[in-house]
PDB file of C-alpha atoms in Angstrom:
ATOM      1  CA  UNK A 285     -12.258 -35.065  10.606  1.00 60.00           C
ATOM      2  CA  UNK A 286     -13.978 -32.293  12.513  1.00 64.00           C
ATOM      3  CA  UNK A 287     -11.613 -29.325  12.081  1.00 64.00           C
ATOM      4  CA  UNK A 288     -13.522 -27.138  14.499  1.00 64.00           C
ATOM      5  CA  UNK A 289     -12.214 -29.319  17.361  1.00 68.00           C
ATOM      6  CA  UNK A 290      -8.556 -29.311  16.287  1.00 75.00           C
ATOM      7  CA  UNK A 291      -6.427 -26.611  17.915  1.00 73.00           C
ATOM      8  CA  UNK A 292      -3.344 -25.328  16.143  1.00 70.00           C
ATOM      9  CA  UNK A 293      -0.132 -24.326  17.949  1.00 66.00           C
ATOM     10  CA  UNK A 294       0.864 -20.666  18.135  1.00 71.00           C
ATOM     11  CA  UNK A 295       3.660 -21.182  15.602  1.00 72.00           C
ATOM     12  CA  UNK A 296       1.087 -22.075  12.942  1.00 72.00           C
ATOM     13  CA  UNK A 297      -1.090 -19.104  13.867  1.00 72.00           C
ATOM     14  CA  UNK A 298       1.646 -16.520  13.395  1.00 74.00           C
ATOM     15  CA  UNK A 299       1.112 -14.435  10.285  1.00 75.00           C
ATOM     16  CA  UNK A 300       4.796 -13.852   9.501  1.00 76.00           C
ATOM     17  CA  UNK A 301       6.387 -16.095   6.912  1.00 78.00           C
ATOM     18  CA  UNK A 302       9.897 -16.055   8.384  1.00 85.00           C
ATOM     19  CA  UNK A 303      11.982 -14.629  11.211  1.00 87.00           C
ATOM     20  CA  UNK A 304      13.347 -11.979   8.846  1.00 92.00           C
ATOM     21  CA  UNK A 305       9.832 -10.881   7.878  1.00 89.00           C
ATOM     22  CA  UNK A 306       8.885 -10.782  11.567  1.00 87.00           C
ATOM     23  CA  UNK A 307      11.931  -8.621  12.341  1.00 92.00           C
ATOM     24  CA  UNK A 308      11.259  -6.263   9.426  1.00 93.00           C
ATOM     25  CA  UNK A 309       7.588  -5.749  10.288  1.00 93.00           C
ATOM     26  CA  UNK A 310       7.993  -5.462  14.081  1.00 93.00           C
ATOM     27  CA  UNK A 311      11.315  -3.669  14.600  1.00 95.00           C
ATOM     28  CA  UNK A 312      12.146  -1.801  11.394  1.00 96.00           C
ATOM     29  CA  UNK A 313       8.825  -0.900   9.747  1.00 96.00           C
ATOM     30  CA  UNK A 314       7.065   0.887  12.686  1.00 97.00           C
ATOM     31  CA  UNK A 315       9.668   3.664  13.167  1.00 97.00           C
ATOM     32  CA  UNK A 316      10.115   4.025   9.394  1.00 97.00           C
ATOM     33  CA  UNK A 317       6.341   4.277   9.006  1.00 97.00           C
ATOM     34  CA  UNK A 318       6.056   7.001  11.651  1.00 98.00           C
ATOM     35  CA  UNK A 319       8.994   8.869  10.109  1.00 97.00           C
ATOM     36  CA  UNK A 320       7.471   8.503   6.619  1.00 97.00           C
ATOM     37  CA  UNK A 321       4.001   9.626   7.707  1.00 97.00           C
ATOM     38  CA  UNK A 322       5.363  12.709   9.481  1.00 98.00           C
ATOM     39  CA  UNK A 323       7.762  13.591   6.660  1.00 97.00           C
ATOM     40  CA  UNK A 324       5.213  13.166   3.890  1.00 96.00           C
ATOM     41  CA  UNK A 325       2.568  15.086   5.845  1.00 96.00           C
ATOM     42  CA  UNK A 326       4.992  17.986   6.267  1.00 95.00           C
ATOM     43  CA  UNK A 327       5.873  17.775   2.566  1.00 92.00           C
ATOM     44  CA  UNK A 328       2.202  17.953   1.604  1.00 91.00           C
ATOM     45  CA  UNK A 329       1.642  20.947   3.893  1.00 91.00           C
ATOM     46  CA  UNK A 330       4.623  22.836   2.445  1.00 89.00           C
ATOM     47  CA  UNK A 331       3.910  22.057  -1.209  1.00 86.00           C
ATOM     48  CA  UNK A 332       0.181  22.770  -1.024  1.00 85.00           C
ATOM     49  CA  UNK A 333       0.610  26.065   0.854  1.00 83.00           C
ATOM     50  CA  UNK A 334       3.119  27.342  -1.709  1.00 72.00           C
ATOM     51  CA  UNK A 335       1.722  30.240  -3.754  1.00 73.00           C
ATOM     52  CA  UNK A 336       3.804  29.346  -6.804  1.00 66.00           C
ATOM     53  CA  UNK A 337       2.564  25.878  -7.741  1.00 73.00           C
ATOM     54  CA  UNK A 338       4.580  24.281 -10.506  1.00 75.00           C
ATOM     55  CA  UNK A 339       3.822  20.964 -12.157  1.00 78.00           C
ATOM     56  CA  UNK A 340       6.787  19.419 -10.352  1.00 79.00           C
ATOM     57  CA  UNK A 341       5.450  20.598  -6.981  1.00 84.00           C
ATOM     58  CA  UNK A 342       2.026  19.187  -7.789  1.00 86.00           C
ATOM     59  CA  UNK A 343       3.628  15.866  -8.775  1.00 87.00           C
ATOM     60  CA  UNK A 344       5.661  15.880  -5.546  1.00 91.00           C
ATOM     61  CA  UNK A 345       2.551  16.608  -3.456  1.00 91.00           C
ATOM     62  CA  UNK A 346       0.712  13.753  -5.189  1.00 93.00           C
ATOM     63  CA  UNK A 347       3.746  11.528  -4.609  1.00 94.00           C
ATOM     64  CA  UNK A 348       3.654  12.351  -0.892  1.00 96.00           C
ATOM     65  CA  UNK A 349      -0.074  11.507  -0.776  1.00 96.00           C
ATOM     66  CA  UNK A 350       0.622   8.166  -2.485  1.00 96.00           C
ATOM     67  CA  UNK A 351       3.417   7.436  -0.014  1.00 96.00           C
ATOM     68  CA  UNK A 352       1.124   8.183   2.936  1.00 97.00           C
ATOM     69  CA  UNK A 353      -1.541   5.882   1.467  1.00 97.00           C
ATOM     70  CA  UNK A 354       1.056   3.141   0.896  1.00 97.00           C
ATOM     71  CA  UNK A 355       2.307   3.366   4.481  1.00 97.00           C
ATOM     72  CA  UNK A 356      -1.240   3.274   5.861  1.00 97.00           C
ATOM     73  CA  UNK A 357      -2.000   0.209   3.734  1.00 97.00           C
ATOM     74  CA  UNK A 358       1.108  -1.523   5.104  1.00 96.00           C
ATOM     75  CA  UNK A 359       0.214  -0.945   8.777  1.00 96.00           C
ATOM     76  CA  UNK A 360      -2.146  -3.975   9.032  1.00 95.00           C
ATOM     77  CA  UNK A 361       0.629  -6.232   7.680  1.00 92.00           C
ATOM     78  CA  UNK A 362       2.936  -4.945  10.401  1.00 94.00           C
ATOM     79  CA  UNK A 363       0.247  -5.333  13.066  1.00 93.00           C
ATOM     80  CA  UNK A 364      -0.295  -8.949  12.011  1.00 89.00           C
ATOM     81  CA  UNK A 365       3.284  -9.753  12.990  1.00 89.00           C
ATOM     82  CA  UNK A 366       2.719  -8.765  16.621  1.00 91.00           C
ATOM     83  CA  UNK A 367       1.368 -11.652  18.718  1.00 85.00           C
ATOM     84  CA  UNK A 368      -1.303  -9.456  20.314  1.00 90.00           C
ATOM     85  CA  UNK A 369      -2.956  -8.939  16.919  1.00 89.00           C
ATOM     86  CA  UNK A 370      -1.946 -12.243  15.312  1.00 83.00           C
ATOM     87  CA  UNK A 371      -3.840 -14.222  17.963  1.00 84.00           C
ATOM     88  CA  UNK A 372      -6.865 -11.897  18.127  1.00 86.00           C
ATOM     89  CA  UNK A 373      -9.904 -13.562  16.568  1.00 85.00           C
ATOM     90  CA  UNK A 374     -11.449 -10.291  15.326  1.00 90.00           C
ATOM     91  CA  UNK A 375      -8.194  -8.920  13.906  1.00 90.00           C
ATOM     92  CA  UNK A 376      -7.422 -12.229  12.155  1.00 88.00           C
ATOM     93  CA  UNK A 377     -10.880 -12.320  10.593  1.00 90.00           C
ATOM     94  CA  UNK A 378     -10.724  -8.730   9.327  1.00 92.00           C
ATOM     95  CA  UNK A 379      -7.089  -8.972   8.220  1.00 90.00           C
ATOM     96  CA  UNK A 380      -7.348 -12.335   6.469  1.00 87.00           C
ATOM     97  CA  UNK A 381     -10.523 -11.216   4.654  1.00 90.00           C
ATOM     98  CA  UNK A 382      -8.915  -8.012   3.380  1.00 92.00           C
ATOM     99  CA  UNK A 383      -5.244  -8.988   2.949  1.00 90.00           C
ATOM    100  CA  UNK A 384      -5.476  -9.542  -0.822  1.00 91.00           C
ATOM    101  CA  UNK A 385      -7.158  -6.168  -1.323  1.00 93.00           C
ATOM    102  CA  UNK A 386      -4.667  -4.383   0.951  1.00 94.00           C
ATOM    103  CA  UNK A 387      -1.840  -5.804  -1.163  1.00 92.00           C
ATOM    104  CA  UNK A 388      -3.635  -4.806  -4.373  1.00 94.00           C
ATOM    105  CA  UNK A 389      -4.163  -1.210  -3.238  1.00 96.00           C
ATOM    106  CA  UNK A 390      -0.564  -1.034  -1.989  1.00 96.00           C
ATOM    107  CA  UNK A 391       0.611  -2.177  -5.438  1.00 95.00           C
ATOM    108  CA  UNK A 392      -1.601   0.472  -7.045  1.00 96.00           C
ATOM    109  CA  UNK A 393      -0.224   3.298  -4.889  1.00 96.00           C
ATOM    110  CA  UNK A 394       3.290   2.026  -5.535  1.00 96.00           C
ATOM    111  CA  UNK A 395       2.727   2.053  -9.307  1.00 95.00           C
ATOM    112  CA  UNK A 396       1.304   5.585  -9.151  1.00 96.00           C
ATOM    113  CA  UNK A 397       4.321   6.697  -7.097  1.00 96.00           C
ATOM    114  CA  UNK A 398       6.734   5.287  -9.654  1.00 95.00           C
ATOM    115  CA  UNK A 399       5.061   7.132 -12.514  1.00 93.00           C
ATOM    116  CA  UNK A 400       4.888  10.348 -10.488  1.00 92.00           C
ATOM    117  CA  UNK A 401       8.653  10.141  -9.949  1.00 93.00           C
ATOM    118  CA  UNK A 402       9.044   9.726 -13.715  1.00 92.00           C
ATOM    119  CA  UNK A 403       6.812  12.793 -14.178  1.00 87.00           C
ATOM    120  CA  UNK A 404       8.906  14.858 -11.756  1.00 87.00           C
ATOM    121  CA  UNK A 405      12.107  13.825 -13.550  1.00 89.00           C
ATOM    122  CA  UNK A 406      10.576  14.648 -16.929  1.00 85.00           C
ATOM    123  CA  UNK A 407       9.446  18.052 -15.644  1.00 81.00           C
ATOM    124  CA  UNK A 408      12.939  18.753 -14.308  1.00 82.00           C
ATOM    125  CA  UNK A 409      14.510  17.858 -17.670  1.00 85.00           C
ATOM    126  CA  UNK A 410      12.111  20.212 -19.443  1.00 80.00           C
ATOM    127  CA  UNK A 411      12.960  22.942 -16.904  1.00 77.00           C
ATOM    128  CA  UNK A 412      16.686  22.555 -17.530  1.00 81.00           C
ATOM    129  CA  UNK A 413      16.377  22.392 -21.318  1.00 83.00           C
ATOM    130  CA  UNK A 414      14.040  25.367 -21.631  1.00 79.00           C
ATOM    131  CA  UNK A 415      14.075  27.594 -18.518  1.00 73.00           C
ATOM    132  CA  UNK A 416      11.325  29.898 -19.826  1.00 69.00           C
ATOM    133  CA  UNK A 417       8.935  26.942 -19.899  1.00 65.00           C
ATOM    134  CA  UNK A 418       9.027  26.933 -16.073  1.00 59.00           C
ATOM    135  CA  UNK A 419       7.471  30.393 -15.979  1.00 55.00           C
ATOM    136  CA  UNK A 420       4.303  29.241 -17.707  1.00 61.00           C
ATOM    137  CA  UNK A 421       1.488  28.421 -15.290  1.00 63.00           C
ATOM    138  CA  UNK A 422       0.327  24.820 -15.586  1.00 67.00           C
ATOM    139  CA  UNK A 423      -3.162  24.327 -16.967  1.00 78.00           C
ATOM    140  CA  UNK A 424      -5.207  22.968 -14.061  1.00 80.00           C
ATOM    141  CA  UNK A 425      -7.600  21.151 -16.350  1.00 88.00           C
ATOM    142  CA  UNK A 426      -4.823  19.382 -18.290  1.00 85.00           C
ATOM    143  CA  UNK A 427      -2.962  18.583 -15.093  1.00 84.00           C
ATOM    144  CA  UNK A 428      -6.077  17.125 -13.446  1.00 87.00           C
ATOM    145  CA  UNK A 429      -6.855  15.116 -16.581  1.00 90.00           C
ATOM    146  CA  UNK A 430      -3.283  13.803 -16.687  1.00 88.00           C
ATOM    147  CA  UNK A 431      -3.351  12.791 -13.029  1.00 90.00           C
ATOM    148  CA  UNK A 432      -6.739  11.125 -13.480  1.00 93.00           C
ATOM    149  CA  UNK A 433      -5.389   9.259 -16.504  1.00 93.00           C
ATOM    150  CA  UNK A 434      -2.355   8.165 -14.477  1.00 92.00           C
ATOM    151  CA  UNK A 435      -4.524   6.933 -11.592  1.00 92.00           C
ATOM    152  CA  UNK A 436      -6.838   5.095 -13.981  1.00 93.00           C
ATOM    153  CA  UNK A 437      -4.026   3.493 -15.985  1.00 93.00           C
ATOM    154  CA  UNK A 438      -2.272   2.272 -12.838  1.00 93.00           C
ATOM    155  CA  UNK A 439      -5.577   0.968 -11.468  1.00 92.00           C
ATOM    156  CA  UNK A 440      -6.209  -0.908 -14.715  1.00 92.00           C
ATOM    157  CA  UNK A 441      -2.716  -2.406 -14.641  1.00 91.00           C
ATOM    158  CA  UNK A 442      -2.914  -3.544 -11.013  1.00 90.00           C
ATOM    159  CA  UNK A 443      -6.608  -4.462 -10.670  1.00 90.00           C
ATOM    160  CA  UNK A 444      -5.867  -8.127 -11.388  1.00 87.00           C
ATOM    161  CA  UNK A 445      -4.387  -8.330  -7.868  1.00 85.00           C
ATOM    162  CA  UNK A 446      -7.915  -8.176  -6.444  1.00 84.00           C
ATOM    163  CA  UNK A 447      -8.942 -11.365  -8.237  1.00 84.00           C
ATOM    164  CA  UNK A 448      -5.638 -13.196  -8.771  1.00 84.00           C
ATOM    165  CA  UNK A 449      -6.092 -15.374  -5.697  1.00 82.00           C
ATOM    166  CA  UNK A 450      -8.974 -17.213  -4.104  1.00 83.00           C
ATOM    167  CA  UNK A 451      -8.796 -17.272  -0.322  1.00 81.00           C
ATOM    168  CA  UNK A 452     -10.502 -19.822   1.885  1.00 84.00           C
ATOM    169  CA  UNK A 453     -11.051 -19.319   5.599  1.00 78.00           C
ATOM    170  CA  UNK A 454     -11.805 -21.956   8.196  1.00 79.00           C
ATOM    171  CA  UNK A 455     -12.417 -21.871  11.942  1.00 75.00           C
ATOM    172  CA  UNK A 456     -10.469 -24.231  14.189  1.00 77.00           C
ATOM    173  CA  UNK A 457     -10.291 -24.956  17.930  1.00 81.00           C
ATOM    174  CA  UNK A 458     -13.937 -24.575  18.956  1.00 71.00           C
ATOM    175  CA  UNK A 459     -14.315 -21.533  16.688  1.00 75.00           C
ATOM    176  CA  UNK A 460     -11.452 -19.584  18.301  1.00 75.00           C
ATOM    177  CA  UNK A 461      -8.798 -19.777  15.552  1.00 72.00           C
ATOM    178  CA  UNK A 462      -9.153 -18.401  12.016  1.00 80.00           C
ATOM    179  CA  UNK A 463      -6.926 -19.966   9.374  1.00 73.00           C
ATOM    180  CA  UNK A 464      -6.747 -18.781   5.782  1.00 76.00           C
ATOM    181  CA  UNK A 465      -5.212 -20.229   2.657  1.00 79.00           C
ATOM    182  CA  UNK A 466      -4.972 -18.348  -0.620  1.00 76.00           C
ATOM    183  CA  UNK A 467      -4.497 -20.106  -3.934  1.00 78.00           C
ATOM    184  CA  UNK A 468      -3.655 -18.668  -7.315  1.00 82.00           C
ATOM    185  CA  UNK A 469      -6.783 -18.778  -9.486  1.00 81.00           C
ATOM    186  CA  UNK A 470      -4.729 -20.320 -12.295  1.00 83.00           C
ATOM    187  CA  UNK A 471      -3.715 -23.281 -10.128  1.00 76.00           C
ATOM    188  CA  UNK A 472      -5.627 -26.520 -10.507  1.00 72.00           C
ATOM    189  CA  UNK A 473      -6.382 -27.612  -6.955  1.00 55.00           C
TER     190      UNK A 473
END
């Protein structure tokens, strides 16, 4: 069968998996994303301009950067749920080609955020248990090395997401409809 001649209905071209997913990505995510981007940007500006930088403030600034990155990485998923983008040939091609990597980077930023929250909590516990410890200036070299180690460890733990699925793309309907199917690399197909 010549698939390039077969045209698929709009329901099969939609990128949302369910009505709930469509609702979440089109009605709830956009205002939350704008609110999150503005709030985290303000947080970064306040924490970075502070003359008295503590480890907790540095962790919180890094956490805000990770949150901004996560929200930016989620924007294409939200866009794909709007019909204007879902039916656009160029958007579908770019989105379907990069979806796996967008998810992988979103997982990485999420993992880094989780460990930064743990770091902030740990720093707060140390501050409560020994208040004089808070007066010591953090070593920039040790802090940078720790953050680099955290980024590297989270990247190592989530890098499998980039190669965990094999995606196949095919053009339908006289080369006007991109369709993609991703399979787990461990599946025998």
